[in-house]
Short mmCIF file of C-alpha atoms in Angstrom, two decimals:
data_model
loop_
_atom_site.label_atom_id
_atom_site.label_comp_id
_atom_site.label_asym_id
_atom_site.label_seq_id
_atom_site.Cartn_x
_atom_site.Cartn_y
_atom_site.Cartn_z
CA MET A 1 10.02 60.84 -192.21
CA ASP A 2 12.90 58.53 -191.18
CA ARG A 3 10.60 56.70 -188.74
CA VAL A 4 8.46 55.30 -191.54
CA ASN A 5 8.93 51.53 -191.71
CA ALA A 6 12.01 52.02 -189.61
CA THR A 7 14.52 49.67 -191.28
CA THR A 8 16.86 50.52 -194.16
CA PRO A 9 16.96 47.92 -196.95
CA SER A 10 20.18 46.00 -197.50
CA ALA A 11 21.56 45.15 -200.90
CA SER A 12 21.12 41.38 -200.91
CA SER A 13 20.60 38.36 -198.72
CA ALA A 14 24.33 37.69 -198.89
CA ASP A 15 24.91 40.91 -196.95
CA ASP A 16 22.35 39.99 -194.29
CA PRO A 17 22.86 36.86 -192.13
CA ALA A 18 19.15 36.78 -191.19
CA ARG A 19 18.09 36.75 -194.83
CA ALA A 20 20.71 34.13 -195.66
CA ALA A 21 19.41 31.93 -192.83
CA PHE A 22 15.85 32.36 -194.07
CA ALA A 23 16.88 31.41 -197.60
CA ALA A 24 18.50 28.25 -196.20
CA LEU A 25 15.26 27.29 -194.46
CA ARG A 26 13.47 27.26 -197.79
CA THR A 27 15.82 24.72 -199.36
CA PRO A 28 14.74 21.04 -199.37
CA GLU A 29 17.12 20.42 -196.45
CA GLY A 30 15.68 23.32 -194.48
CA GLU A 31 12.10 22.28 -195.17
CA GLN A 32 12.91 18.74 -194.04
CA LEU A 33 14.33 20.06 -190.76
CA LEU A 34 11.26 22.22 -190.13
CA ALA A 35 8.95 19.26 -190.75
CA GLU A 36 10.98 17.18 -188.31
CA LEU A 37 10.81 19.91 -185.68
CA ARG A 38 7.06 20.51 -185.90
CA ASP A 39 6.22 18.81 -182.61
CA HIS A 40 9.54 19.13 -180.82
CA ASP A 41 9.59 20.05 -177.13
CA PRO A 42 11.49 23.32 -176.50
CA ALA A 43 12.59 21.87 -173.16
CA ASP A 44 14.66 19.31 -175.11
CA GLU A 45 16.14 21.87 -177.49
CA LEU A 46 19.77 21.37 -176.47
CA ALA A 47 19.63 17.61 -177.02
CA THR A 48 17.73 18.11 -180.28
CA ALA A 49 20.28 20.63 -181.56
CA THR A 50 23.18 18.30 -180.69
CA ARG A 51 21.56 15.42 -182.56
CA LEU A 52 20.67 17.46 -185.66
CA ARG A 53 24.12 19.03 -185.96
CA ARG A 54 25.57 15.61 -186.64
CA ALA A 55 23.80 15.63 -190.02
CA HIS A 56 23.20 19.32 -190.81
CA PRO A 57 25.17 22.60 -190.70
CA ALA A 58 25.04 24.26 -187.28
CA GLU A 59 23.76 27.54 -188.75
CA LEU A 60 20.86 25.78 -190.45
CA VAL A 61 19.95 23.85 -187.30
CA SER A 62 19.95 27.06 -185.28
CA ALA A 63 17.72 28.81 -187.84
CA ALA A 64 15.34 25.85 -187.99
CA LEU A 65 15.01 25.64 -184.22
CA GLY A 66 14.29 29.37 -184.06
CA GLN A 67 11.65 29.11 -186.78
CA ALA A 68 10.09 26.09 -185.07
CA ARG A 69 9.71 28.11 -181.87
CA LEU A 70 8.08 30.95 -183.79
CA ARG A 71 5.65 28.59 -185.50
CA GLN A 72 4.60 27.14 -182.16
CA ARG A 73 3.96 30.64 -180.84
CA ALA A 74 2.04 31.55 -183.99
CA VAL A 75 -0.50 28.74 -183.58
CA ALA A 76 -2.46 30.89 -181.10
CA LYS A 77 -2.99 33.56 -183.78
CA PHE A 78 -3.04 31.61 -187.02
CA GLY A 79 -4.15 28.10 -186.06
CA ALA A 80 -1.98 25.02 -186.52
CA GLU A 81 -2.90 24.38 -190.16
CA ASP A 82 -1.57 27.76 -191.32
CA ALA A 83 1.13 28.37 -188.70
CA TYR A 84 3.09 25.23 -189.56
CA ARG A 85 3.13 26.16 -193.26
CA MET A 86 4.05 29.81 -192.72
CA TYR A 87 7.28 31.60 -191.86
CA PHE A 88 7.76 34.18 -189.14
CA THR A 89 10.12 36.71 -187.62
CA PRO A 90 10.04 37.49 -183.87
CA ASN A 91 8.47 40.89 -184.51
CA GLY A 92 6.15 39.37 -187.08
CA VAL A 93 4.65 36.93 -184.59
CA GLU A 94 4.28 39.66 -181.98
CA GLN A 95 2.68 42.27 -184.21
CA ALA A 96 0.68 40.16 -186.69
CA THR A 97 -3.09 40.37 -186.59
CA ARG A 98 -4.94 37.34 -185.25
CA THR A 99 -6.59 35.46 -188.13
CA SER A 100 -10.13 35.90 -186.78
CA VAL A 101 -9.68 39.68 -186.54
CA ALA A 102 -8.04 39.97 -189.95
CA ALA A 103 -10.86 37.92 -191.49
CA HIS A 104 -13.47 40.19 -189.89
CA ARG A 105 -11.78 43.26 -191.31
CA ALA A 106 -11.42 41.67 -194.76
CA ALA A 107 -15.11 40.76 -194.70
CA ARG A 108 -16.09 44.39 -194.04
CA PHE A 109 -14.04 45.50 -197.03
CA ALA A 110 -15.38 42.72 -199.25
CA GLY A 111 -18.96 43.47 -198.20
CA LEU A 112 -18.56 46.98 -199.58
CA GLY A 113 -17.37 45.72 -202.95
CA VAL A 114 -13.65 46.36 -202.42
CA ARG A 115 -11.66 44.28 -204.92
CA SER A 116 -8.13 45.65 -204.42
CA VAL A 117 -6.24 46.89 -201.35
CA ALA A 118 -2.85 48.50 -200.81
CA ASP A 119 -1.62 46.93 -197.54
CA LEU A 120 0.97 49.35 -196.21
CA CYS A 121 3.37 48.04 -193.51
CA CYS A 122 2.25 44.49 -194.30
CA GLY A 123 4.62 42.71 -191.90
CA ILE A 124 4.69 38.94 -192.43
CA GLY A 125 1.42 39.15 -194.36
CA GLY A 126 -1.33 38.20 -191.90
CA ASP A 127 -3.81 40.81 -193.13
CA ALA A 128 -2.85 40.33 -196.78
CA ILE A 129 -3.66 36.63 -196.41
CA ALA A 130 -7.11 37.37 -194.96
CA LEU A 131 -7.84 39.92 -197.69
CA ALA A 132 -6.78 37.49 -200.43
CA ARG A 133 -8.93 34.73 -198.94
CA ALA A 134 -11.86 37.16 -199.18
CA GLY A 135 -11.20 37.41 -202.92
CA ILE A 136 -9.38 40.76 -202.79
CA SER A 137 -6.14 41.39 -204.70
CA VAL A 138 -3.46 42.90 -202.48
CA LEU A 139 -0.32 44.97 -202.88
CA ALA A 140 1.59 44.18 -199.67
CA VAL A 141 4.35 46.66 -198.85
CA ASP A 142 7.08 46.58 -196.23
CA ARG A 143 10.40 48.35 -196.18
CA ASP A 144 12.35 45.63 -194.37
CA PRO A 145 13.79 43.17 -196.93
CA LEU A 146 13.58 40.10 -194.68
CA THR A 147 10.00 40.87 -193.67
CA ALA A 148 9.02 41.32 -197.32
CA GLU A 149 10.63 37.99 -198.21
CA VAL A 150 8.74 36.28 -195.38
CA ALA A 151 5.44 37.80 -196.55
CA ARG A 152 6.13 36.61 -200.10
CA ALA A 153 6.96 33.12 -198.87
CA ASN A 154 3.76 33.00 -196.83
CA ALA A 155 1.63 33.98 -199.83
CA ARG A 156 3.19 31.13 -201.79
CA ALA A 157 2.95 28.62 -198.95
CA LEU A 158 -0.79 29.24 -198.61
CA GLY A 159 -1.49 29.22 -202.35
CA LEU A 160 -2.29 32.94 -202.54
CA ALA A 161 0.61 34.24 -204.63
CA ASP A 162 -1.73 35.07 -207.54
CA LEU A 163 -3.62 37.53 -205.34
CA ILE A 164 -0.78 38.98 -203.26
CA GLU A 165 2.02 41.06 -204.75
CA VAL A 166 4.71 41.79 -202.16
CA ARG A 167 6.89 44.85 -202.65
CA CYS A 168 9.90 45.90 -200.57
CA ALA A 169 9.58 49.68 -200.51
CA ASP A 170 9.00 52.73 -198.36
CA VAL A 171 5.24 53.10 -197.93
CA THR A 172 5.50 56.87 -198.41
CA GLU A 173 6.56 56.27 -202.01
CA ILE A 174 3.63 54.03 -202.94
CA ASP A 175 0.95 55.35 -205.29
CA THR A 176 -2.29 54.02 -203.82
CA ALA A 177 -4.57 55.68 -206.39
CA PRO A 178 -5.16 52.49 -208.43
CA TYR A 179 -6.55 50.63 -205.40
CA ASP A 180 -10.10 50.51 -204.07
CA ALA A 181 -8.90 50.79 -200.47
CA VAL A 182 -5.85 51.29 -198.27
CA PHE A 183 -4.96 49.41 -195.12
CA VAL A 184 -2.24 50.76 -192.81
CA ASP A 185 -0.81 48.84 -189.86
CA PRO A 186 1.83 51.10 -188.26
CA ALA A 187 4.50 49.49 -186.10
CA ARG A 188 3.65 50.09 -182.44
CA ARG A 189 6.75 48.54 -180.92
CA GLY A 190 10.27 49.92 -180.81
CA GLY A 191 13.59 49.00 -179.26
CA ARG A 192 12.18 49.74 -175.80
CA GLY A 193 8.91 47.84 -176.21
CA ARG A 194 5.35 48.98 -176.79
CA ILE A 195 4.82 52.53 -178.11
CA PHE A 196 1.90 54.46 -176.60
CA ASP A 197 2.24 57.82 -178.39
CA PRO A 198 0.40 57.52 -181.74
CA GLU A 199 2.82 60.02 -183.29
CA ALA A 200 5.69 57.68 -182.38
CA TYR A 201 4.15 54.86 -184.44
CA SER A 202 6.04 53.94 -187.61
CA PRO A 203 4.62 55.54 -189.67
CA PRO A 204 3.11 58.19 -187.35
CA LEU A 205 -0.66 58.25 -186.95
CA SER A 206 -0.88 61.64 -188.67
CA TRP A 207 0.80 60.25 -191.82
CA ALA A 208 -1.36 57.13 -191.78
CA THR A 209 -4.52 59.22 -191.37
CA ALA A 210 -3.56 61.45 -194.29
CA ALA A 211 -2.96 58.37 -196.46
CA ALA A 212 -6.32 56.95 -195.41
CA LEU A 213 -8.21 60.15 -196.24
CA LYS A 214 -6.83 60.13 -199.79
CA ALA A 215 -8.31 56.71 -200.53
CA PRO A 216 -11.93 55.88 -201.45
CA ARG A 217 -12.00 53.60 -198.40
CA ALA A 218 -9.40 52.84 -195.76
CA ALA A 219 -8.72 51.03 -192.51
CA LEU A 220 -6.07 51.99 -190.01
CA LYS A 221 -5.08 49.50 -187.32
CA ILE A 222 -4.27 51.13 -183.96
CA ALA A 223 -3.70 50.12 -180.36
CA PRO A 224 -6.98 49.58 -178.44
CA GLY A 225 -5.80 51.95 -175.71
CA ILE A 226 -5.63 54.96 -178.02
CA PRO A 227 -7.09 58.11 -176.42
CA HIS A 228 -10.44 58.95 -177.96
CA GLU A 229 -9.34 62.53 -178.47
CA ALA A 230 -6.65 61.27 -180.88
CA ILE A 231 -9.36 59.93 -183.21
CA GLY A 232 -10.44 62.41 -185.86
CA PRO A 233 -14.12 63.06 -186.67
CA GLU A 234 -13.71 61.55 -190.15
CA ALA A 235 -13.23 58.03 -188.77
CA GLU A 236 -15.57 55.31 -187.60
CA ALA A 237 -13.73 53.73 -184.66
CA GLU A 238 -14.17 50.01 -183.99
CA TRP A 239 -12.83 48.03 -181.03
CA ILE A 240 -12.61 44.27 -181.54
CA SER A 241 -12.47 41.56 -178.90
CA ASP A 242 -11.93 37.86 -179.52
CA GLY A 243 -12.99 35.35 -176.90
CA GLY A 244 -13.51 38.19 -174.42
CA ASP A 245 -10.05 39.74 -174.86
CA VAL A 246 -9.71 43.11 -176.60
CA LYS A 247 -7.29 42.59 -179.50
CA GLU A 248 -7.19 45.84 -181.42
CA ALA A 249 -8.94 48.93 -182.67
CA VAL A 250 -9.37 50.00 -186.26
CA LEU A 251 -10.31 53.34 -187.78
CA TRP A 252 -12.47 53.15 -190.90
CA TYR A 253 -12.66 55.91 -193.51
CA GLY A 254 -14.71 56.51 -196.62
CA GLU A 255 -17.95 55.38 -198.22
CA GLY A 256 -19.91 52.81 -196.26
CA PHE A 257 -18.61 53.78 -192.83
CA ALA A 258 -20.06 56.13 -190.22
CA PRO A 259 -17.79 59.07 -189.41
CA GLY A 260 -17.71 59.88 -185.70
CA ALA A 261 -19.38 56.63 -184.67
CA PHE A 262 -17.94 54.20 -182.12
CA ARG A 263 -18.41 50.44 -182.50
CA ALA A 264 -17.65 47.34 -180.42
CA THR A 265 -17.43 43.99 -182.20
CA LEU A 266 -17.23 40.63 -180.46
CA LEU A 267 -15.62 37.63 -182.11
CA PRO A 268 -16.18 34.85 -182.88
CA SER A 269 -19.93 35.63 -182.80
CA GLY A 270 -19.62 38.81 -184.86
CA ALA A 271 -22.07 40.66 -182.58
CA THR A 272 -21.56 44.37 -183.04
CA LEU A 273 -22.82 47.36 -181.04
CA SER A 274 -22.55 50.90 -182.31
CA ALA A 275 -23.64 54.41 -181.47
CA PRO A 276 -23.41 57.60 -183.55
CA ALA A 277 -22.28 59.57 -180.50
CA PRO A 278 -21.66 58.93 -176.79
CA LEU A 279 -24.77 58.91 -174.60
CA PRO A 280 -25.00 61.07 -171.48
CA ALA A 281 -23.47 59.67 -168.29
CA PRO A 282 -25.62 56.77 -167.04
CA PRO A 283 -27.34 56.80 -163.65
CA VAL A 284 -25.63 55.45 -160.53
CA GLY A 285 -27.45 53.53 -157.82
CA PRO A 286 -27.44 50.74 -155.27
CA VAL A 287 -26.39 47.21 -156.13
CA GLY A 288 -29.35 45.13 -157.26
CA ARG A 289 -29.78 41.40 -157.54
CA TYR A 290 -27.81 41.20 -160.79
CA LEU A 291 -24.41 42.48 -161.87
CA TYR A 292 -23.24 42.74 -165.46
CA GLU A 293 -19.65 42.94 -166.65
CA PRO A 294 -19.42 44.53 -170.13
CA ASP A 295 -17.07 43.09 -172.72
CA GLY A 296 -13.78 44.98 -172.89
CA ALA A 297 -14.50 46.20 -176.43
CA VAL A 298 -17.71 47.84 -175.18
CA ILE A 299 -15.78 49.58 -172.41
CA ARG A 300 -13.01 50.76 -174.77
CA ALA A 301 -15.62 52.09 -177.20
CA HIS A 302 -17.33 54.04 -174.39
CA LEU A 303 -20.62 52.23 -175.03
CA VAL A 304 -21.36 51.19 -171.43
CA ALA A 305 -24.06 53.87 -171.17
CA ASP A 306 -25.81 52.28 -174.14
CA LEU A 307 -25.96 48.93 -172.30
CA VAL A 308 -27.20 50.61 -169.11
CA GLU A 309 -30.06 52.10 -171.10
CA ARG A 310 -30.86 48.78 -172.79
CA CYS A 311 -31.09 46.81 -169.55
CA GLY A 312 -32.79 49.55 -167.55
CA GLY A 313 -30.02 49.39 -164.98
CA ARG A 314 -27.44 51.66 -163.41
CA LEU A 315 -23.75 51.78 -162.56
CA VAL A 316 -22.53 50.78 -159.11
CA ASP A 317 -20.14 53.74 -159.18
CA GLU A 318 -19.73 56.59 -161.62
CA THR A 319 -16.11 55.58 -162.35
CA ILE A 320 -16.62 51.79 -162.54
CA ALA A 321 -17.89 49.83 -165.57
CA TYR A 322 -20.06 47.41 -163.62
CA ILE A 323 -23.79 47.54 -164.39
CA THR A 324 -26.42 46.44 -161.89
CA SER A 325 -30.15 45.86 -162.15
CA ASP A 326 -33.03 44.21 -160.31
CA LYS A 327 -34.11 42.13 -163.30
CA PRO A 328 -32.19 39.57 -165.37
CA TYR A 329 -30.84 40.77 -168.70
CA SER A 330 -29.32 38.68 -171.50
CA SER A 331 -26.92 40.16 -174.03
CA PRO A 332 -23.79 39.03 -175.88
CA TYR A 333 -22.11 42.23 -174.72
CA VAL A 334 -22.16 41.41 -171.00
CA THR A 335 -21.45 38.53 -168.64
CA GLY A 336 -24.14 38.32 -165.98
CA TYR A 337 -23.92 37.37 -162.29
CA GLU A 338 -26.43 36.96 -159.49
CA ILE A 339 -25.21 38.76 -156.38
CA THR A 340 -25.83 37.14 -153.01
CA ASP A 341 -23.77 39.39 -150.72
CA GLU A 342 -22.56 42.98 -150.57
CA LEU A 343 -19.95 43.70 -147.90
CA PRO A 344 -17.52 46.50 -147.07
CA PHE A 345 -14.03 45.42 -148.06
CA SER A 346 -12.49 43.20 -145.39
CA MET A 347 -10.18 40.22 -145.91
CA LYS A 348 -11.22 38.82 -142.54
CA ARG A 349 -14.94 38.97 -143.29
CA LEU A 350 -14.47 37.49 -146.74
CA LYS A 351 -12.41 34.61 -145.36
CA ALA A 352 -15.06 33.83 -142.74
CA LEU A 353 -17.87 33.90 -145.30
CA LEU A 354 -16.03 31.60 -147.71
CA ARG A 355 -15.19 29.16 -144.92
CA GLU A 356 -18.81 29.12 -143.74
CA ARG A 357 -20.05 28.35 -147.27
CA ARG A 358 -17.26 25.82 -147.95
CA ILE A 359 -16.04 27.63 -151.04
CA GLY A 360 -13.08 25.81 -152.59
CA VAL A 361 -13.03 27.51 -156.01
CA LEU A 362 -13.04 31.30 -156.07
CA THR A 363 -13.02 33.51 -159.14
CA VAL A 364 -11.70 36.96 -158.31
CA LYS A 365 -12.58 39.96 -160.46
CA LYS A 366 -11.59 43.50 -159.71
CA ARG A 367 -12.21 46.97 -161.00
CA GLY A 368 -11.11 49.96 -158.98
CA SER A 369 -9.19 47.86 -156.43
CA ALA A 370 -5.46 47.51 -155.85
CA VAL A 371 -5.75 43.99 -154.40
CA GLU A 372 -4.09 41.28 -156.50
CA PRO A 373 -6.36 38.26 -157.15
CA GLU A 374 -3.63 35.67 -156.55
CA GLU A 375 -2.68 37.26 -153.22
CA LEU A 376 -6.33 37.26 -152.15
CA ARG A 377 -6.77 33.57 -153.02
CA ARG A 378 -3.62 32.67 -151.11
CA ARG A 379 -4.83 34.44 -147.99
CA MET A 380 -8.30 32.88 -148.16
CA LYS A 381 -6.97 29.28 -147.76
CA LEU A 382 -9.90 27.91 -149.74
CA SER A 383 -11.38 24.52 -148.98
CA GLY A 384 -14.67 22.86 -149.86
CA PRO A 385 -16.87 21.75 -152.76
CA GLY A 386 -18.50 25.10 -153.48
CA SER A 387 -17.58 27.87 -155.94
CA ALA A 388 -18.22 31.59 -156.05
CA THR A 389 -17.15 34.82 -157.70
CA VAL A 390 -16.04 37.86 -155.72
CA PHE A 391 -15.90 41.35 -157.20
CA LEU A 392 -13.47 43.78 -155.57
CA THR A 393 -14.69 47.19 -156.57
CA ARG A 394 -16.14 50.48 -155.39
CA VAL A 395 -19.80 51.14 -154.75
CA ALA A 396 -20.66 54.83 -154.44
CA GLY A 397 -16.97 55.47 -153.86
CA ALA A 398 -16.53 52.94 -151.02
CA PRO A 399 -14.32 49.81 -151.33
CA THR A 400 -16.76 46.92 -151.55
CA MET A 401 -16.92 43.15 -152.01
CA LEU A 402 -19.74 41.67 -154.07
CA ILE A 403 -20.14 37.89 -153.90
CA GLY A 404 -22.21 35.86 -156.33
CA HIS A 405 -22.16 33.37 -159.16
CA SER A 406 -22.29 33.43 -162.93
CA LEU A 407 -25.68 33.29 -164.64
CA GLY A 408 -24.06 31.26 -167.38
#
């Protein structure tokens, strides 16, 4: 099990330059530097570093500049109020759960009466923070000493230290029996980038699943692209999108969840669509007046057939997740368009049509096409006051262009 939480602990911060640099950041001098660098422009970093080194040690200035960059990156996930009080590592920023998603997951646990959670592979503490803010006490565990120190510092910085205990340990050695639930967030990045094989996660999916099945309730964070066949029948699988972008998938186990069910949840609205089992393949037919683009979470959860049934529509192609109908349909799970033209794929014909209609703003969407949107826009040489959306796709297997505009 040497892949579990990958890093071997070191004896002390004195033996680890990264931990020593982090400790320096938390001194009054380090905190002053971080406050000064809150709004600094990375483009001026060289001049800023030169100026600060006149009054501060070079190592501290370097660490503060690095942390300032990480905080700026973290604003997108944590919001400015939290990000500029928290501490990060490069991997921590990359792998941490977005606050909105972590809060949704914590709310599901809290809604089932969960009062304590063992957060295994806690990273810099993003999920532990959300759980604590939902009133849940958390044991946050990570094997990497620096990461554990960062998680502990974040709990203190956000006033949650009374609810979050951070432990530097191997997750395989943690007794989770005293806790109402277990949350596991395996590392899905290695030295060569993103890991796609669930058994190459750290810890492997099989270990994480076994840990989840031992607990009264559990959640297991996984990559949204996980093959459905890798999901066991004991889990309820949920795909979560935020602002239209699919962020993650989570497997839920235990009382209160629906084994074998697939769910798509859209944030920030919280709209959720679920089905106990996949529906039969939906019908395929000609393009109607309206076209609907399902949210990515719906597509990942294989719930497109459910939407086709709800709107009384059909797919434009059996392999393409575009729904069409002859009547308007409103749903939080789709973006709707009115289609004005259906043409065989042809750059020349598209350019002529856009020129004739004086289209100066073109939104390009594609599914089942190799054409790059930016290349298409460049070749169109757009000019005029109008706007339109073009879909590059397949209809009944044939490359097709659908032109229209958003119903929104």
